[in-house]
Amino acid sequence: MSENFALIEKNIADIFEKMKPYPHANLMAAIKTRTDDEIRKAYECGVRYFGENRVQELLAHYECIKSLPGAKLHMIGTLQTNKVKYIIDKVDMIESLSSLSLAKEIDKRAKKCGVTMPVLIEINIGREEQKDGILPEELPSFLNSLSEFTSVKPQGLMTIAPVMEDPRDYAPYFEEMVRLRDEVFAKHLPGEEKPLLSMGMSANFAEALSHGSDFVRIGTGIFGPRYYPTKSDNAE
Ligand SMILES: *Cc1c(COP(=O)(O)O)cnc(C)c1O
């Protein structure tokens, strides 16, 4: 365990070093499958944003993250409408908004709790069938429809880029995200603040940063490989 902690410390220091030329950018730890101890260690090393994919695990980590001053919790995974009610008063942002039915439910639950929920719109930038997110050409009408939901506050765009062998091949996807941010999102929803881009993971965060990402979401690059518990693990 302590060995693992030393590695987490080193990994985070290395990532912050690479982020130095981009002072506006934030490091988010993608915490799926990780323990509260690993989360606290990342916090100790300066990480302030934590992203979870699954509602049940988000709830399990909630008390831990809430106890860390200044720590923010974002939902970054597929969110079923019937689970919005469990997280609406617990997350600081939902980064995975990918349908109007989800927006409608977030709006309804936010109103019930008297909050406004910041969201990012997830874009399926690689047009991959198995992935969530709206297609780039759907963004203008999606943004128009969102204006009906007054307790949902769109703050930018999020994407999970397709897996590429050569890191240089991520550039067209990140360029397209920048274009969508500047030419579609910012024009439809002109505001005082520049819309956010959440893009870049362990395999491509350096490329995402060089394209102006505001949030890089890193899991294995901080904590090491993920081991998903299997039935036999549970039985032991
Ligand atoms: C798991 C995950 C990440 C981090 O992935 P790594 O490859 O482990 O860095 C980022 N974003 C989302 C939405 C994820 O599910």
PDB file of C-alpha atoms and ligand atoms in Angstrom:
ATOM      1  CA  MET A   1       0.000   0.000   0.000  1.00  0.00           C
ATOM      2  CA  SER A   2       2.688   2.551   0.981  1.00  0.00           C
ATOM      3  CA  GLU A   3       4.530   1.665  -2.215  1.00  0.00           C
ATOM      4  CA  ASN A   4       1.391   2.459  -4.151  1.00  0.00           C
ATOM      5  CA  PHE A   5       1.090   5.773  -2.291  1.00  0.00           C
ATOM      6  CA  ALA A   6       4.649   6.695  -3.248  1.00  0.00           C
ATOM      7  CA  LEU A   7       3.755   5.993  -6.855  1.00  0.00           C
ATOM      8  CA  ILE A   8       0.597   8.121  -6.669  1.00  0.00           C
ATOM      9  CA  GLU A   9       2.679  10.972  -5.265  1.00  0.00           C
ATOM     10  CA  LYS A  10       5.238  10.689  -8.040  1.00  0.00           C
ATOM     11  CA  ASN A  11       2.613  10.385 -10.777  1.00  0.00           C
ATOM     12  CA  ILE A  12       0.758  13.485  -9.598  1.00  0.00           C
ATOM     13  CA  ALA A  13       3.962  15.507  -9.288  1.00  0.00           C
ATOM     14  CA  ASP A  14       4.897  14.515 -12.867  1.00  0.00           C
ATOM     15  CA  ILE A  15       1.455  15.497 -14.182  1.00  0.00           C
ATOM     16  CA  PHE A  16       1.497  18.870 -12.393  1.00  0.00           C
ATOM     17  CA  GLU A  17       4.925  19.483 -13.900  1.00  0.00           C
ATOM     18  CA  LYS A  18       3.506  18.921 -17.396  1.00  0.00           C
ATOM     19  CA  MET A  19       0.572  21.209 -16.571  1.00  0.00           C
ATOM     20  CA  LYS A  20       2.785  24.140 -15.541  1.00  0.00           C
ATOM     21  CA  PRO A  21       2.603  25.901 -18.938  1.00  0.00           C
ATOM     22  CA  TYR A  22      -1.211  25.765 -18.666  1.00  0.00           C
ATOM     23  CA  PRO A  23      -2.079  27.511 -15.409  1.00  0.00           C
ATOM     24  CA  HIS A  24      -5.819  27.650 -16.209  1.00  0.00           C
ATOM     25  CA  ALA A  25      -6.027  23.856 -16.500  1.00  0.00           C
ATOM     26  CA  ASN A  26      -7.238  21.630 -13.667  1.00  0.00           C
ATOM     27  CA  LEU A  27      -6.293  18.073 -12.831  1.00  0.00           C
ATOM     28  CA  MET A  28      -9.203  15.759 -12.110  1.00  0.00           C
ATOM     29  CA  ALA A  29      -8.620  12.323 -10.623  1.00  0.00           C
ATOM     30  CA  ALA A  30     -10.878   9.722 -12.249  1.00  0.00           C
ATOM     31  CA  ILE A  31     -11.613   7.613  -9.172  1.00  0.00           C
ATOM     32  CA  LYS A  32     -13.532   4.589 -10.476  1.00  0.00           C
ATOM     33  CA  THR A  33     -12.479   1.407  -8.613  1.00  0.00           C
ATOM     34  CA  ARG A  34     -10.281   3.419  -6.193  1.00  0.00           C
ATOM     35  CA  THR A  35     -10.464   3.512  -2.406  1.00  0.00           C
ATOM     36  CA  ASP A  36     -11.061   6.432  -0.047  1.00  0.00           C
ATOM     37  CA  ASP A  37      -7.422   6.115   1.046  1.00  0.00           C
ATOM     38  CA  GLU A  38      -6.253   6.574  -2.547  1.00  0.00           C
ATOM     39  CA  ILE A  39      -8.562   9.580  -2.907  1.00  0.00           C
ATOM     40  CA  ARG A  40      -7.197  11.156   0.287  1.00  0.00           C
ATOM     41  CA  LYS A  41      -3.660  10.546  -0.946  1.00  0.00           C
ATOM     42  CA  ALA A  42      -4.393  12.309  -4.249  1.00  0.00           C
ATOM     43  CA  TYR A  43      -5.915  15.209  -2.307  1.00  0.00           C
ATOM     44  CA  GLU A  44      -2.820  15.410  -0.128  1.00  0.00           C
ATOM     45  CA  CYS A  45      -0.775  15.712  -3.327  1.00  0.00           C
ATOM     46  CA  GLY A  46      -2.823  18.684  -4.497  1.00  0.00           C
ATOM     47  CA  VAL A  47      -5.683  17.180  -6.520  1.00  0.00           C
ATOM     48  CA  ARG A  48      -8.945  19.081  -5.900  1.00  0.00           C
ATOM     49  CA  TYR A  49     -11.286  17.637  -8.527  1.00  0.00           C
ATOM     50  CA  PHE A  50     -12.585  14.104  -8.350  1.00  0.00           C
ATOM     51  CA  GLY A  51     -14.663  12.439 -11.059  1.00  0.00           C
ATOM     52  CA  GLU A  52     -16.719   9.272 -10.592  1.00  0.00           C
ATOM     53  CA  ASN A  53     -18.529   7.225 -13.232  1.00  0.00           C
ATOM     54  CA  ARG A  54     -21.016   5.245 -11.253  1.00  0.00           C
ATOM     55  CA  VAL A  55     -23.737   6.511  -9.000  1.00  0.00           C
ATOM     56  CA  GLN A  56     -23.319   3.811  -6.396  1.00  0.00           C
ATOM     57  CA  GLU A  57     -19.575   4.369  -6.061  1.00  0.00           C
ATOM     58  CA  LEU A  58     -20.021   8.113  -6.059  1.00  0.00           C
ATOM     59  CA  LEU A  59     -22.319   7.771  -3.070  1.00  0.00           C
ATOM     60  CA  ALA A  60     -19.825   5.471  -1.359  1.00  0.00           C
ATOM     61  CA  HIS A  61     -17.040   8.089  -1.702  1.00  0.00           C
ATOM     62  CA  TYR A  62     -19.210  11.084  -0.959  1.00  0.00           C
ATOM     63  CA  GLU A  63     -18.525  11.449   2.782  1.00  0.00           C
ATOM     64  CA  CYS A  64     -14.789  11.128   2.207  1.00  0.00           C
ATOM     65  CA  ILE A  65     -14.695  13.787  -0.493  1.00  0.00           C
ATOM     66  CA  LYS A  66     -17.027  16.117   1.382  1.00  0.00           C
ATOM     67  CA  SER A  67     -14.655  15.992   4.356  1.00  0.00           C
ATOM     68  CA  LEU A  68     -11.743  17.328   2.261  1.00  0.00           C
ATOM     69  CA  PRO A  69     -11.805  21.165   2.241  1.00  0.00           C
ATOM     70  CA  GLY A  70     -12.131  22.584  -1.271  1.00  0.00           C
ATOM     71  CA  ALA A  71     -12.522  19.192  -2.953  1.00  0.00           C
ATOM     72  CA  LYS A  72     -15.028  19.068  -5.813  1.00  0.00           C
ATOM     73  CA  LEU A  73     -16.945  16.045  -7.011  1.00  0.00           C
ATOM     74  CA  HIS A  74     -18.076  15.653 -10.623  1.00  0.00           C
ATOM     75  CA  MET A  75     -20.205  12.960 -12.201  1.00  0.00           C
ATOM     76  CA  ILE A  76     -18.364  11.906 -15.373  1.00  0.00           C
ATOM     77  CA  GLY A  77     -20.032   8.627 -16.360  1.00  0.00           C
ATOM     78  CA  THR A  78     -23.245   7.479 -17.993  1.00  0.00           C
ATOM     79  CA  LEU A  79     -26.116   8.693 -15.856  1.00  0.00           C
ATOM     80  CA  GLN A  80     -29.521   7.063 -15.969  1.00  0.00           C
ATOM     81  CA  THR A  81     -32.408   9.446 -15.469  1.00  0.00           C
ATOM     82  CA  ASN A  82     -33.807   7.404 -12.592  1.00  0.00           C
ATOM     83  CA  LYS A  83     -30.566   7.907 -10.623  1.00  0.00           C
ATOM     84  CA  VAL A  84     -30.300  11.676 -10.880  1.00  0.00           C
ATOM     85  CA  LYS A  85     -32.191  12.063  -7.624  1.00  0.00           C
ATOM     86  CA  TYR A  86     -29.458  10.273  -5.673  1.00  0.00           C
ATOM     87  CA  ILE A  87     -26.668  12.632  -6.699  1.00  0.00           C
ATOM     88  CA  ILE A  88     -28.325  15.978  -7.389  1.00  0.00           C
ATOM     89  CA  ASP A  89     -27.427  17.464  -3.997  1.00  0.00           C
ATOM     90  CA  LYS A  90     -24.008  15.797  -3.850  1.00  0.00           C
ATOM     91  CA  VAL A  91     -22.123  16.715  -7.013  1.00  0.00           C
ATOM     92  CA  ASP A  92     -20.640  20.037  -8.064  1.00  0.00           C
ATOM     93  CA  MET A  93     -21.058  19.311 -11.760  1.00  0.00           C
ATOM     94  CA  ILE A  94     -22.455  16.705 -14.132  1.00  0.00           C
ATOM     95  CA  GLU A  95     -20.036  16.390 -17.065  1.00  0.00           C
ATOM     96  CA  SER A  96     -21.925  13.687 -18.909  1.00  0.00           C
ATOM     97  CA  LEU A  97     -25.084  15.391 -20.115  1.00  0.00           C
ATOM     98  CA  SER A  98     -25.953  13.622 -23.357  1.00  0.00           C
ATOM     99  CA  SER A  99     -29.722  13.756 -23.803  1.00  0.00           C
ATOM    100  CA  LEU A 100     -32.646  16.093 -23.346  1.00  0.00           C
ATOM    101  CA  SER A 101     -34.476  13.562 -21.197  1.00  0.00           C
ATOM    102  CA  LEU A 102     -31.530  13.637 -18.799  1.00  0.00           C
ATOM    103  CA  ALA A 103     -31.505  17.452 -18.850  1.00  0.00           C
ATOM    104  CA  LYS A 104     -35.196  17.460 -18.055  1.00  0.00           C
ATOM    105  CA  GLU A 105     -34.728  15.178 -15.067  1.00  0.00           C
ATOM    106  CA  ILE A 106     -31.710  17.147 -13.784  1.00  0.00           C
ATOM    107  CA  ASP A 107     -33.799  20.324 -14.065  1.00  0.00           C
ATOM    108  CA  LYS A 108     -36.703  18.791 -12.166  1.00  0.00           C
ATOM    109  CA  ARG A 109     -34.529  17.407  -9.360  1.00  0.00           C
ATOM    110  CA  ALA A 110     -32.431  20.579  -9.117  1.00  0.00           C
ATOM    111  CA  LYS A 111     -35.563  22.667  -8.695  1.00  0.00           C
ATOM    112  CA  LYS A 112     -36.775  20.337  -5.955  1.00  0.00           C
ATOM    113  CA  CYS A 113     -33.503  20.851  -4.069  1.00  0.00           C
ATOM    114  CA  GLY A 114     -33.342  24.561  -4.805  1.00  0.00           C
ATOM    115  CA  VAL A 115     -30.036  24.308  -6.658  1.00  0.00           C
ATOM    116  CA  THR A 116     -28.757  25.117 -10.139  1.00  0.00           C
ATOM    117  CA  MET A 117     -26.708  22.281 -11.583  1.00  0.00           C
ATOM    118  CA  PRO A 118     -23.633  23.118 -13.676  1.00  0.00           C
ATOM    119  CA  VAL A 119     -23.301  20.688 -16.570  1.00  0.00           C
ATOM    120  CA  LEU A 120     -21.010  19.945 -19.472  1.00  0.00           C
ATOM    121  CA  ILE A 121     -22.445  18.558 -22.670  1.00  0.00           C
ATOM    122  CA  GLU A 122     -20.792  15.314 -23.672  1.00  0.00           C
ATOM    123  CA  ILE A 123     -19.823  15.173 -27.336  1.00  0.00           C
ATOM    124  CA  ASN A 124     -19.268  11.892 -29.170  1.00  0.00           C
ATOM    125  CA  ILE A 125     -16.388  13.368 -31.102  1.00  0.00           C
ATOM    126  CA  GLY A 126     -15.302  10.083 -32.692  1.00  0.00           C
ATOM    127  CA  ARG A 127     -18.852   9.158 -33.732  1.00  0.00           C
ATOM    128  CA  GLU A 128     -18.442   5.830 -31.990  1.00  0.00           C
ATOM    129  CA  GLU A 129     -21.555   3.739 -31.769  1.00  0.00           C
ATOM    130  CA  GLN A 130     -20.908   2.378 -28.285  1.00  0.00           C
ATOM    131  CA  LYS A 131     -20.276   5.814 -26.791  1.00  0.00           C
ATOM    132  CA  ASP A 132     -22.577   8.311 -25.142  1.00  0.00           C
ATOM    133  CA  GLY A 133     -22.662  11.900 -26.195  1.00  0.00           C
ATOM    134  CA  ILE A 134     -24.316  13.961 -28.849  1.00  0.00           C
ATOM    135  CA  LEU A 135     -22.890  14.342 -32.335  1.00  0.00           C
ATOM    136  CA  PRO A 136     -21.171  17.637 -33.201  1.00  0.00           C
ATOM    137  CA  GLU A 137     -23.873  18.677 -35.666  1.00  0.00           C
ATOM    138  CA  GLU A 138     -26.561  18.154 -33.005  1.00  0.00           C
ATOM    139  CA  LEU A 139     -24.999  20.700 -30.659  1.00  0.00           C
ATOM    140  CA  PRO A 140     -26.771  23.867 -31.921  1.00  0.00           C
ATOM    141  CA  SER A 141     -30.271  22.439 -31.545  1.00  0.00           C
ATOM    142  CA  PHE A 142     -29.334  20.736 -28.279  1.00  0.00           C
ATOM    143  CA  LEU A 143     -28.179  24.069 -26.842  1.00  0.00           C
ATOM    144  CA  ASN A 144     -31.393  25.741 -27.984  1.00  0.00           C
ATOM    145  CA  SER A 145     -33.520  23.079 -26.326  1.00  0.00           C
ATOM    146  CA  LEU A 146     -31.563  23.334 -23.074  1.00  0.00           C
ATOM    147  CA  SER A 147     -32.632  26.926 -22.506  1.00  0.00           C
ATOM    148  CA  GLU A 148     -36.009  25.598 -21.362  1.00  0.00           C
ATOM    149  CA  PHE A 149     -34.363  23.983 -18.331  1.00  0.00           C
ATOM    150  CA  THR A 150     -33.658  26.974 -16.134  1.00  0.00           C
ATOM    151  CA  SER A 151     -31.986  25.044 -13.302  1.00  0.00           C
ATOM    152  CA  VAL A 152     -29.478  23.386 -15.635  1.00  0.00           C
ATOM    153  CA  LYS A 153     -26.459  25.584 -16.247  1.00  0.00           C
ATOM    154  CA  PRO A 154     -24.387  24.568 -19.317  1.00  0.00           C
ATOM    155  CA  GLN A 155     -20.758  25.529 -18.761  1.00  0.00           C
ATOM    156  CA  GLY A 156     -18.975  23.803 -21.605  1.00  0.00           C
ATOM    157  CA  LEU A 157     -18.217  20.546 -23.355  1.00  0.00           C
ATOM    158  CA  MET A 158     -16.747  17.205 -22.408  1.00  0.00           C
ATOM    159  CA  THR A 159     -15.473  14.358 -24.552  1.00  0.00           C
ATOM    160  CA  ILE A 160     -13.820  10.978 -24.437  1.00  0.00           C
ATOM    161  CA  ALA A 161     -11.713  10.744 -27.574  1.00  0.00           C
ATOM    162  CA  PRO A 162     -11.478   7.459 -29.483  1.00  0.00           C
ATOM    163  CA  VAL A 163      -8.433   5.341 -28.691  1.00  0.00           C
ATOM    164  CA  MET A 164      -5.550   6.109 -31.077  1.00  0.00           C
ATOM    165  CA  GLU A 165      -2.227   4.361 -31.423  1.00  0.00           C
ATOM    166  CA  ASP A 166      -0.226   7.475 -32.163  1.00  0.00           C
ATOM    167  CA  PRO A 167      -0.823  10.342 -29.692  1.00  0.00           C
ATOM    168  CA  ARG A 168      -0.537  12.818 -32.579  1.00  0.00           C
ATOM    169  CA  ASP A 169      -3.735  11.385 -34.038  1.00  0.00           C
ATOM    170  CA  TYR A 170      -5.763  12.948 -31.208  1.00  0.00           C
ATOM    171  CA  ALA A 171      -5.192  16.441 -32.608  1.00  0.00           C
ATOM    172  CA  PRO A 172      -8.128  16.510 -35.075  1.00  0.00           C
ATOM    173  CA  TYR A 173     -10.570  15.486 -32.322  1.00  0.00           C
ATOM    174  CA  PHE A 174      -9.331  18.085 -29.861  1.00  0.00           C
ATOM    175  CA  GLU A 175      -9.288  20.737 -32.591  1.00  0.00           C
ATOM    176  CA  GLU A 176     -12.902  19.937 -33.394  1.00  0.00           C
ATOM    177  CA  MET A 177     -13.818  20.281 -29.700  1.00  0.00           C
ATOM    178  CA  VAL A 178     -12.179  23.715 -29.598  1.00  0.00           C
ATOM    179  CA  ARG A 179     -14.111  24.722 -32.700  1.00  0.00           C
ATOM    180  CA  LEU A 180     -17.396  23.521 -31.165  1.00  0.00           C
ATOM    181  CA  ARG A 181     -16.634  25.462 -28.006  1.00  0.00           C
ATOM    182  CA  ASP A 182     -15.749  28.702 -29.774  1.00  0.00           C
ATOM    183  CA  GLU A 183     -18.037  28.643 -32.805  1.00  0.00           C
ATOM    184  CA  VAL A 184     -21.110  26.859 -31.503  1.00  0.00           C
ATOM    185  CA  PHE A 185     -21.327  26.862 -27.711  1.00  0.00           C
ATOM    186  CA  ALA A 186     -19.967  30.382 -27.144  1.00  0.00           C
ATOM    187  CA  LYS A 187     -22.187  31.815 -29.885  1.00  0.00           C
ATOM    188  CA  HIS A 188     -25.378  30.134 -28.687  1.00  0.00           C
ATOM    189  CA  LEU A 189     -24.777  30.867 -25.035  1.00  0.00           C
ATOM    190  CA  PRO A 190     -22.745  34.044 -24.863  1.00  0.00           C
ATOM    191  CA  GLY A 191     -21.656  34.576 -21.282  1.00  0.00           C
ATOM    192  CA  GLU A 192     -19.015  36.360 -19.347  1.00  0.00           C
ATOM    193  CA  GLU A 193     -16.950  33.271 -18.789  1.00  0.00           C
ATOM    194  CA  LYS A 194     -15.241  31.269 -21.472  1.00  0.00           C
ATOM    195  CA  PRO A 195     -16.930  27.869 -21.814  1.00  0.00           C
ATOM    196  CA  LEU A 196     -14.976  24.966 -20.361  1.00  0.00           C
ATOM    197  CA  LEU A 197     -13.480  22.005 -22.174  1.00  0.00           C
ATOM    198  CA  SER A 198     -13.079  18.745 -20.279  1.00  0.00           C
ATOM    199  CA  MET A 199     -10.901  16.506 -22.434  1.00  0.00           C
ATOM    200  CA  GLY A 200      -7.760  14.447 -22.096  1.00  0.00           C
ATOM    201  CA  MET A 201      -7.150  11.232 -20.136  1.00  0.00           C
ATOM    202  CA  SER A 202      -4.029   9.247 -19.218  1.00  0.00           C
ATOM    203  CA  ALA A 203      -3.209   8.396 -22.824  1.00  0.00           C
ATOM    204  CA  ASN A 204      -3.650  11.852 -24.309  1.00  0.00           C
ATOM    205  CA  PHE A 205      -3.702  14.548 -21.650  1.00  0.00           C
ATOM    206  CA  ALA A 206      -0.568  16.275 -22.968  1.00  0.00           C
ATOM    207  CA  GLU A 207      -2.221  16.703 -26.382  1.00  0.00           C
ATOM    208  CA  ALA A 208      -5.471  17.879 -24.748  1.00  0.00           C
ATOM    209  CA  LEU A 209      -3.578  20.465 -22.689  1.00  0.00           C
ATOM    210  CA  SER A 210      -1.811  21.790 -25.754  1.00  0.00           C
ATOM    211  CA  HIS A 211      -5.260  22.338 -27.296  1.00  0.00           C
ATOM    212  CA  GLY A 212      -6.443  24.305 -24.294  1.00  0.00           C
ATOM    213  CA  SER A 213      -8.281  21.739 -22.162  1.00  0.00           C
ATOM    214  CA  ASP A 214      -9.549  23.087 -18.835  1.00  0.00           C
ATOM    215  CA  PHE A 215      -9.965  19.688 -17.183  1.00  0.00           C
ATOM    216  CA  VAL A 216      -7.828  16.635 -17.780  1.00  0.00           C
ATOM    217  CA  ARG A 217      -9.416  13.537 -16.219  1.00  0.00           C
ATOM    218  CA  ILE A 218      -6.750  11.031 -15.248  1.00  0.00           C
ATOM    219  CA  GLY A 219      -7.205   7.601 -13.674  1.00  0.00           C
ATOM    220  CA  THR A 220      -4.514   5.026 -14.417  1.00  0.00           C
ATOM    221  CA  GLY A 221      -1.931   7.775 -14.926  1.00  0.00           C
ATOM    222  CA  ILE A 222      -2.380   8.697 -11.251  1.00  0.00           C
ATOM    223  CA  PHE A 223      -3.327   5.469  -9.497  1.00  0.00           C
ATOM    224  CA  GLY A 224      -1.945   2.738 -11.756  1.00  0.00           C
ATOM    225  CA  PRO A 225      -3.857  -0.068 -13.499  1.00  0.00           C
ATOM    226  CA  ARG A 226      -7.482  -0.647 -12.579  1.00  0.00           C
ATOM    227  CA  TYR A 227      -8.559  -3.997 -11.205  1.00  0.00           C
ATOM    228  CA  TYR A 228     -12.249  -4.630 -11.411  1.00  0.00           C
ATOM    229  CA  PRO A 229     -13.463  -6.918  -8.650  1.00  0.00           C
ATOM    230  CA  THR A 230     -14.682 -10.270  -9.941  1.00  0.00           C
ATOM    231  CA  LYS A 231     -17.153 -12.704  -8.414  1.00  0.00           C
ATOM    232  CA  SER A 232     -14.328 -14.837  -7.051  1.00  0.00           C
ATOM    233  CA  ASP A 233     -12.777 -11.791  -5.318  1.00  0.00           C
ATOM    234  CA  ASN A 234     -16.059 -11.183  -3.560  1.00  0.00           C
ATOM    235  CA  ALA A 235     -16.329 -14.783  -2.463  1.00  0.00           C
ATOM    236  CA  GLU A 236     -12.972 -14.742  -0.682  1.00  0.00           C
TER     237      GLU A 236
HETATM  238  C1  LIG B   1     -11.958   6.277 -16.535  1.00  0.00           C
HETATM  239  C2  LIG B   1     -12.221   7.609 -17.091  1.00  0.00           C
HETATM  240  C3  LIG B   1     -11.205   8.565 -17.253  1.00  0.00           C
HETATM  241  C4  LIG B   1      -9.762   8.262 -16.942  1.00  0.00           C
HETATM  242  O1  LIG B   1      -9.281   7.219 -17.732  1.00  0.00           O
HETATM  243  P1  LIG B   1      -7.737   6.774 -17.652  1.00  0.00           P
HETATM  244  O2  LIG B   1      -7.454   6.203 -18.977  1.00  0.00           O
HETATM  245  O3  LIG B   1      -7.659   5.792 -16.540  1.00  0.00           O
HETATM  246  O4  LIG B   1      -6.958   8.001 -17.377  1.00  0.00           O
HETATM  247  C5  LIG B   1     -11.553   9.805 -17.723  1.00  0.00           C
HETATM  248  N1  LIG B   1     -12.824  10.125 -18.049  1.00  0.00           N
HETATM  249  C6  LIG B   1     -13.826   9.250 -17.922  1.00  0.00           C
HETATM  250  C7  LIG B   1     -15.209   9.651 -18.285  1.00  0.00           C
HETATM  251  C8  LIG B   1     -13.551   7.967 -17.451  1.00  0.00           C
HETATM  252  O5  LIG B   1     -14.546   7.092 -17.346  1.00  0.00           O
END
